[in-house]
CSV table of C-alpha atoms and ligand atoms in Angstrom, one decimal:
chain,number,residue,atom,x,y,z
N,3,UNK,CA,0.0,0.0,0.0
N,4,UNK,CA,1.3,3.4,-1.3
N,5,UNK,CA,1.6,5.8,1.5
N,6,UNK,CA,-0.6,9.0,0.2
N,7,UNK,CA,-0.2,12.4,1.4
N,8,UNK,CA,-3.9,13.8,1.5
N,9,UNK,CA,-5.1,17.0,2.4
N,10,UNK,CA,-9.0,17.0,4.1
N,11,UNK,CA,-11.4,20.1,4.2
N,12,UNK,CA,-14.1,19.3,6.6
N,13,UNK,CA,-17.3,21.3,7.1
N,14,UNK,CA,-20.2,21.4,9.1
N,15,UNK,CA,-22.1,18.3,7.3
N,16,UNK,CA,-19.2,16.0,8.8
N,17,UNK,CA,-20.5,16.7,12.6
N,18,UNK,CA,-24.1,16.7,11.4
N,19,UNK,CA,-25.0,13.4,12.6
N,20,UNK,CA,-23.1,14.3,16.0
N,21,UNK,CA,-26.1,16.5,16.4
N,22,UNK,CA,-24.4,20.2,15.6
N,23,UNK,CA,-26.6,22.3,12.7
N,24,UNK,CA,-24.9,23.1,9.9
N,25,UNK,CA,-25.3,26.6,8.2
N,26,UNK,CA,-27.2,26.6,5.0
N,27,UNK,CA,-28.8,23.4,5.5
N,28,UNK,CA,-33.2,23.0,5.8
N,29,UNK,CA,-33.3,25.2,9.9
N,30,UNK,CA,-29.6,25.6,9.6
N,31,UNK,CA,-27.9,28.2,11.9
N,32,UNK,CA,-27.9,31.0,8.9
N,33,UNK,CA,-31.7,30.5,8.6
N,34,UNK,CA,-31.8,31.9,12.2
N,35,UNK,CA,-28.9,34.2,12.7
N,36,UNK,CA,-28.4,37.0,10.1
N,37,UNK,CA,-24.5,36.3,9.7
N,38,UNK,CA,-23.8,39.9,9.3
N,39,UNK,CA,-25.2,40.6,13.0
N,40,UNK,CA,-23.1,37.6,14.7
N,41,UNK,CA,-20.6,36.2,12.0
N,42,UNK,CA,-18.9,40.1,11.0
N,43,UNK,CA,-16.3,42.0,12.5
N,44,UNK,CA,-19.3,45.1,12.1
N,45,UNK,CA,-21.9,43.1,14.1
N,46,UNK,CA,-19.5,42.8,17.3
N,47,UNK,CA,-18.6,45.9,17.2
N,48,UNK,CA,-23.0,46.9,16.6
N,49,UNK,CA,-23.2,44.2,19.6
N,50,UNK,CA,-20.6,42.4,21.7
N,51,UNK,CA,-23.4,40.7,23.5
N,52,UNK,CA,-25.2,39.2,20.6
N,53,UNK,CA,-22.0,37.7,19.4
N,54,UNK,CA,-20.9,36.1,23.1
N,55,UNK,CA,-24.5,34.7,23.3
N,56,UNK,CA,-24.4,33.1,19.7
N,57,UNK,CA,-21.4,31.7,20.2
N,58,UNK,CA,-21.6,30.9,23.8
N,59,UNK,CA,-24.6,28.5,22.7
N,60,UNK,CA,-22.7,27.1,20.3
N,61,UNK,CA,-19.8,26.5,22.4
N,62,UNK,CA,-22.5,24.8,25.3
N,63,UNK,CA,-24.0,22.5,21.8
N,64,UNK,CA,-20.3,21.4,21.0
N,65,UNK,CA,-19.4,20.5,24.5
N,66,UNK,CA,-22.4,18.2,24.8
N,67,UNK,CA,-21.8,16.4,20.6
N,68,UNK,CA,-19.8,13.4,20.2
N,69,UNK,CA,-17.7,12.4,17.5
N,70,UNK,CA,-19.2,10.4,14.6
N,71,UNK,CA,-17.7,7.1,12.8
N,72,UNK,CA,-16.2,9.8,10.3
N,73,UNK,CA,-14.8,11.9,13.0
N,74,UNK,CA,-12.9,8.3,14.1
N,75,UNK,CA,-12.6,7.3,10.6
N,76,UNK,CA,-10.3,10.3,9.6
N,77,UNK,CA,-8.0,9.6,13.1
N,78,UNK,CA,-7.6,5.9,11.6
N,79,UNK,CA,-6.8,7.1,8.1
N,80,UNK,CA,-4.2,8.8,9.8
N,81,UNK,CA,-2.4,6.2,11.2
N,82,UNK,CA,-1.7,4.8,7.7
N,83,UNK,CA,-1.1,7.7,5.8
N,84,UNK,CA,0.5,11.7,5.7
N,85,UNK,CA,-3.3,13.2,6.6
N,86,UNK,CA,-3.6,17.3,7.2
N,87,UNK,CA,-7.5,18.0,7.9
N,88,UNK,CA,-8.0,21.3,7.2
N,89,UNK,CA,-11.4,22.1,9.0
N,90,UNK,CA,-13.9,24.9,8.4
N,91,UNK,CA,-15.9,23.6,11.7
N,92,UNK,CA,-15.7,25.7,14.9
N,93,UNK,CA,-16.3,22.3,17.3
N,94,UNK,CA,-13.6,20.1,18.6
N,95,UNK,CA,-15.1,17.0,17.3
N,96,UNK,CA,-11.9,15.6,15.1
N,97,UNK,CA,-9.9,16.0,18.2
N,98,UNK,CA,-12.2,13.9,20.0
N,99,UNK,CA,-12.2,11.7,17.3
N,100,UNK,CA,-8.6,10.7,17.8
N,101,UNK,CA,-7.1,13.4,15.1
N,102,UNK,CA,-3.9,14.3,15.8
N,103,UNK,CA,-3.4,16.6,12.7
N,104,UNK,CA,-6.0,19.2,12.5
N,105,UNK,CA,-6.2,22.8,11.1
N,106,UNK,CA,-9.0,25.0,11.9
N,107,UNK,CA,-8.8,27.2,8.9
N,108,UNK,CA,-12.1,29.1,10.8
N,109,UNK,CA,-10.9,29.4,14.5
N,110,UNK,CA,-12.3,27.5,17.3
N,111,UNK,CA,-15.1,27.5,20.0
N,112,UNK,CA,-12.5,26.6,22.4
N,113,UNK,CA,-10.2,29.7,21.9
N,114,UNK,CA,-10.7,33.3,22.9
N,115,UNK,CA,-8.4,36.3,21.8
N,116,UNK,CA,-8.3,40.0,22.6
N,117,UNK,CA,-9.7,42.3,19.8
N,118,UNK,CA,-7.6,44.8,21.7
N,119,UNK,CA,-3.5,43.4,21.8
N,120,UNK,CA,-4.6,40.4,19.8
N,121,UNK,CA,-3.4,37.8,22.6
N,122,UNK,CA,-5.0,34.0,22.4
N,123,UNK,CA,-6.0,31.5,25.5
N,124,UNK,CA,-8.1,29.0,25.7
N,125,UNK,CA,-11.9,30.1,25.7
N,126,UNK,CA,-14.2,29.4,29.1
N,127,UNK,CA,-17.8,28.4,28.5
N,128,UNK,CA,-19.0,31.2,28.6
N,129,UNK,CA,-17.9,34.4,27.7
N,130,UNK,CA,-19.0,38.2,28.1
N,131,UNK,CA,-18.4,41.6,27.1
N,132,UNK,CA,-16.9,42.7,30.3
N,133,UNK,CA,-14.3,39.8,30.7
N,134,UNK,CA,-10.7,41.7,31.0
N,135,UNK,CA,-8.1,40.9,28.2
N,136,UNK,CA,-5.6,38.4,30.5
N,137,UNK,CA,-2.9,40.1,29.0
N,138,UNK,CA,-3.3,44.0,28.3
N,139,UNK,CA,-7.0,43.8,30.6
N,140,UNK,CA,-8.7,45.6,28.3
N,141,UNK,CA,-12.7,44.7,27.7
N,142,UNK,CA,-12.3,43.4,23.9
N,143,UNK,CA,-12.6,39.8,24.6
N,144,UNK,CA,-13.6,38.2,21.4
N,145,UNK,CA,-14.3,34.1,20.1
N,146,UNK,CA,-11.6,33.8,18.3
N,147,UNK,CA,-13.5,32.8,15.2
N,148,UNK,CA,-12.7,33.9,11.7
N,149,UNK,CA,-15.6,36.1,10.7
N,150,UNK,CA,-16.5,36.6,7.1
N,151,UNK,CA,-14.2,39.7,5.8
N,152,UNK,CA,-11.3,38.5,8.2
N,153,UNK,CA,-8.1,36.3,7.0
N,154,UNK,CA,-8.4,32.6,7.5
N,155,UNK,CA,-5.9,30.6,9.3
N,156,UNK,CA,-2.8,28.4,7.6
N,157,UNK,CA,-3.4,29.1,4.4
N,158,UNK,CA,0.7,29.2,3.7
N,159,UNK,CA,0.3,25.8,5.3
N,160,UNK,CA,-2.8,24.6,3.6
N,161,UNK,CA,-1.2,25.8,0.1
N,162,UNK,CA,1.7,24.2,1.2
N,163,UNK,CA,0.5,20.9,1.8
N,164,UNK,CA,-1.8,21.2,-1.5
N,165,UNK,CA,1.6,21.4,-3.5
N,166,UNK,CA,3.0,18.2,-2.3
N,167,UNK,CA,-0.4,16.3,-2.1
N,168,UNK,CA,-1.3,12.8,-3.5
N,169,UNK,CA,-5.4,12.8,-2.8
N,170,UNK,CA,-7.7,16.0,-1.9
N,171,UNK,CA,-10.8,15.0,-0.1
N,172,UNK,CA,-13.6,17.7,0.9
N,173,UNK,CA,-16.1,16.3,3.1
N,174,UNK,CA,-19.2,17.6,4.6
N,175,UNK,CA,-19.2,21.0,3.3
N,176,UNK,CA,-21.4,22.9,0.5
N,177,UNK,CA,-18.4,24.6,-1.6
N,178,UNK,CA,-20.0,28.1,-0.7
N,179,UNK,CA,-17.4,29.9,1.3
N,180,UNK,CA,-13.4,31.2,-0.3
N,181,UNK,CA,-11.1,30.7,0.4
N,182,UNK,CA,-12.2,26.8,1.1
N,183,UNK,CA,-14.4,26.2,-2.2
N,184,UNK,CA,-11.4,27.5,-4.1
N,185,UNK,CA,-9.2,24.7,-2.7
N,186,UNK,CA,-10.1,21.8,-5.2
N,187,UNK,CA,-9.7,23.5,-8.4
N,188,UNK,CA,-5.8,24.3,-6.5
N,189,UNK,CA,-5.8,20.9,-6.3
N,190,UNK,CA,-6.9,19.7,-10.0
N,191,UNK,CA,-4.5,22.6,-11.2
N,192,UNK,CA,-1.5,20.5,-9.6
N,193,UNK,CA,-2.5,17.3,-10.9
N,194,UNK,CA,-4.2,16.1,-7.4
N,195,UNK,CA,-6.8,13.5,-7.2
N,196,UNK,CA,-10.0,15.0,-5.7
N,197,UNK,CA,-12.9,13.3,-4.1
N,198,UNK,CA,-16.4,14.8,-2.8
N,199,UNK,CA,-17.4,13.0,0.0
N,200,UNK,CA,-21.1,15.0,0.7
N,201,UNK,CA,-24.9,14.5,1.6
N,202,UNK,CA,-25.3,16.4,-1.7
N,203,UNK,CA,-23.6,17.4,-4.4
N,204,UNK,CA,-22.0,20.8,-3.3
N,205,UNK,CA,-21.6,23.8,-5.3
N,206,UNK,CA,-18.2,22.6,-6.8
N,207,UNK,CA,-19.0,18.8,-7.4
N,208,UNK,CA,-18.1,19.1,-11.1
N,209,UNK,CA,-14.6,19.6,-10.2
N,210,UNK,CA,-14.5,16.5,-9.0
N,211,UNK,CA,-12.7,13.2,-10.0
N,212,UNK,CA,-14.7,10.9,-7.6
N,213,UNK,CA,-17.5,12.0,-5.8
N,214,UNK,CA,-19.3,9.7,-3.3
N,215,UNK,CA,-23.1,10.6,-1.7
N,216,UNK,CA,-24.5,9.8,1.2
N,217,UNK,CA,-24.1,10.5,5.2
N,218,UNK,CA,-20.7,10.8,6.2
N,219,UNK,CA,-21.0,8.3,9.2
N,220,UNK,CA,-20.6,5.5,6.3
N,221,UNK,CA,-19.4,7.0,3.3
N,222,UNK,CA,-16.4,8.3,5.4
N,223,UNK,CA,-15.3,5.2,6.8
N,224,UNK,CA,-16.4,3.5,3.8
N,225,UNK,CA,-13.6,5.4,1.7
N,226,UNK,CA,-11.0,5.3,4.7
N,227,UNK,CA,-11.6,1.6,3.7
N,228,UNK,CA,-10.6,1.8,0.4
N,229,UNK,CA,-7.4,3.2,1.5
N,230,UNK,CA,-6.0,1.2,4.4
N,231,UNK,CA,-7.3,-2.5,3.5
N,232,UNK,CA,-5.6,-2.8,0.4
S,315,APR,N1,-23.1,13.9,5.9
S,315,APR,C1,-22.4,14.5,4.9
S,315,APR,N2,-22.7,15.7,4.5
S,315,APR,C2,-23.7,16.4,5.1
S,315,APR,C3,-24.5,15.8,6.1
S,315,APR,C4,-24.1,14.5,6.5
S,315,APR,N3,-24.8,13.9,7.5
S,315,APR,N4,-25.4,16.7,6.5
S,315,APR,C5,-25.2,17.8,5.7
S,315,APR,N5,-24.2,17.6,4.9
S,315,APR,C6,-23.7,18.5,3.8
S,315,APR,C7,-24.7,19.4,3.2
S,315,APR,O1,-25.2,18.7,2.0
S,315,APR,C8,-23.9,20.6,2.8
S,315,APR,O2,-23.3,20.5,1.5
S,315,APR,O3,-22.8,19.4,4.5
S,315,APR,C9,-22.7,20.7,3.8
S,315,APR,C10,-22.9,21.8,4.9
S,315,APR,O4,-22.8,23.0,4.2
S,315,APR,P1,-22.8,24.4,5.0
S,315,APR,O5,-23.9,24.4,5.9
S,315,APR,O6,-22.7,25.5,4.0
S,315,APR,O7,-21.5,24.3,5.9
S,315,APR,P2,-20.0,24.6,5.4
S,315,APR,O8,-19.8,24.2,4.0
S,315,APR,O9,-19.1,24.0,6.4
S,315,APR,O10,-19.9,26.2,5.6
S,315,APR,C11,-18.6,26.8,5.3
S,315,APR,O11,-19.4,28.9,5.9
S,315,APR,O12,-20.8,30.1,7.3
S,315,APR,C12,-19.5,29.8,7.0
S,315,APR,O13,-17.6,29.8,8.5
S,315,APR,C13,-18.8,29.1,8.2
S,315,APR,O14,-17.2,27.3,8.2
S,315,APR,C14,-18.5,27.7,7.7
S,315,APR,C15,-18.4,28.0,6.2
């Protein structure tokens, strides 16, 4: 067996089934929330306490989700090959699932930083508007979440690891949001082989090689199979 090296984006549709809402599903969190009121640098800065509640619920959902057989699925894969998942999702759940390489491109419920001297620590449950920075003290405690109009994280790394790739898998997530949806055609532009791994086809499915439908509790595992029982 050929050891690959495969780069993973992950969105919301791969902790579906661990009971978190995706965002432009039927009821998903962007049919409730306007995303320029809680998802915008302009909407905490409208109102800091909208923002902490939103995410302060979602943080409270995530602590309570488990990790799904693709969550585990992805931690076995990469025990047999050189994995990087790249993850748009927010929640911890590939940690939990055994994942030892993992990216949040999109920040993470479980980190906090100071919209003031930019300092990071790990998030509590709950936080407010008045919370002091722990570093400079000031009140400008913020998720540390990449809103829409900010810069997503390790994208030197994640273009990095495109260039030297042998398989690019995108799991879970509706090819709506750049720089993420832009990462496949990167992919096919090197010579990478791409698979869809998806509910539904997404937005970029024709830029697929392979594309494989269905929820990814089995179709995850189901393709981990195909690439460590050879
Ligand atoms: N198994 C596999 N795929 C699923 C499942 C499931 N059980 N349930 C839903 N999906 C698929 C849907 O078909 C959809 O294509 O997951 C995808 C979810 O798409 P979105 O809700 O748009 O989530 P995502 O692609 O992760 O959004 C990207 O947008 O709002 C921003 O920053 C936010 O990271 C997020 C980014």
């Amino acid at each position: 067996m050929a050891r690959e090296r495969i780069v993973i984006l992950t969105g919301a549709g791969i902790s579906a089934e661990s009971g978190l809402g995706t965002f432009r599903d039927q009821g998903g969190l962007w049919a409730e929330h306007r995303v320029e009121d809680v998802a915008t640098p302009e909407g905490f800065e409208r109102d800091p306490e909208l923002v902490h509640w939103f995410y302060n619920m979602r943080r409270a959902e995530a602590a309570k989700a488990a990790p799904n057989a693709a969550h585990t699925a992805l931690a076995a894969l990469e025990r047999a090959h050189d994995v990087l998942i790249v993850t748009q999702n927010v929640d911890a759940l590939h940690e939990a699932g055994g994942a030892q390489n993992v990216l949040h491109m999109h920040g993470s419920l479980a980190r906090a930083k100071c919209a003031t001297c930019a300092a990071e620590w790990d998030a509590p449950m709950v936080m407010t508007v008045s919370d002091p920075c722990p570093v400079c003290a000031a009140q400008a405690t913020r998720p540390d979440i990449v809103w829409f109009g900010e810069m997503p994280y390790g994208l030197d790394e994640i273009n990095a690891a495109l260039s030297t790739a042998t398989l690019f898998a995108a799991i879970g997530t509706s090819g709506n949001v750049y720089p993420a949806a832009g990462f496949v055609a990167e992919a096919s532009r090197l010579g990478v082989r791409t698979v869809e791994i998806n509910l539904a086809p997404s937005a970029g499915a024709a830029l697929f090689d392979e594309t494989r439908i269905g929820p990814a509790s089995t179709t995850v595992p189901d393709w981990v199979a195909t690439l460590t029982q050879r």
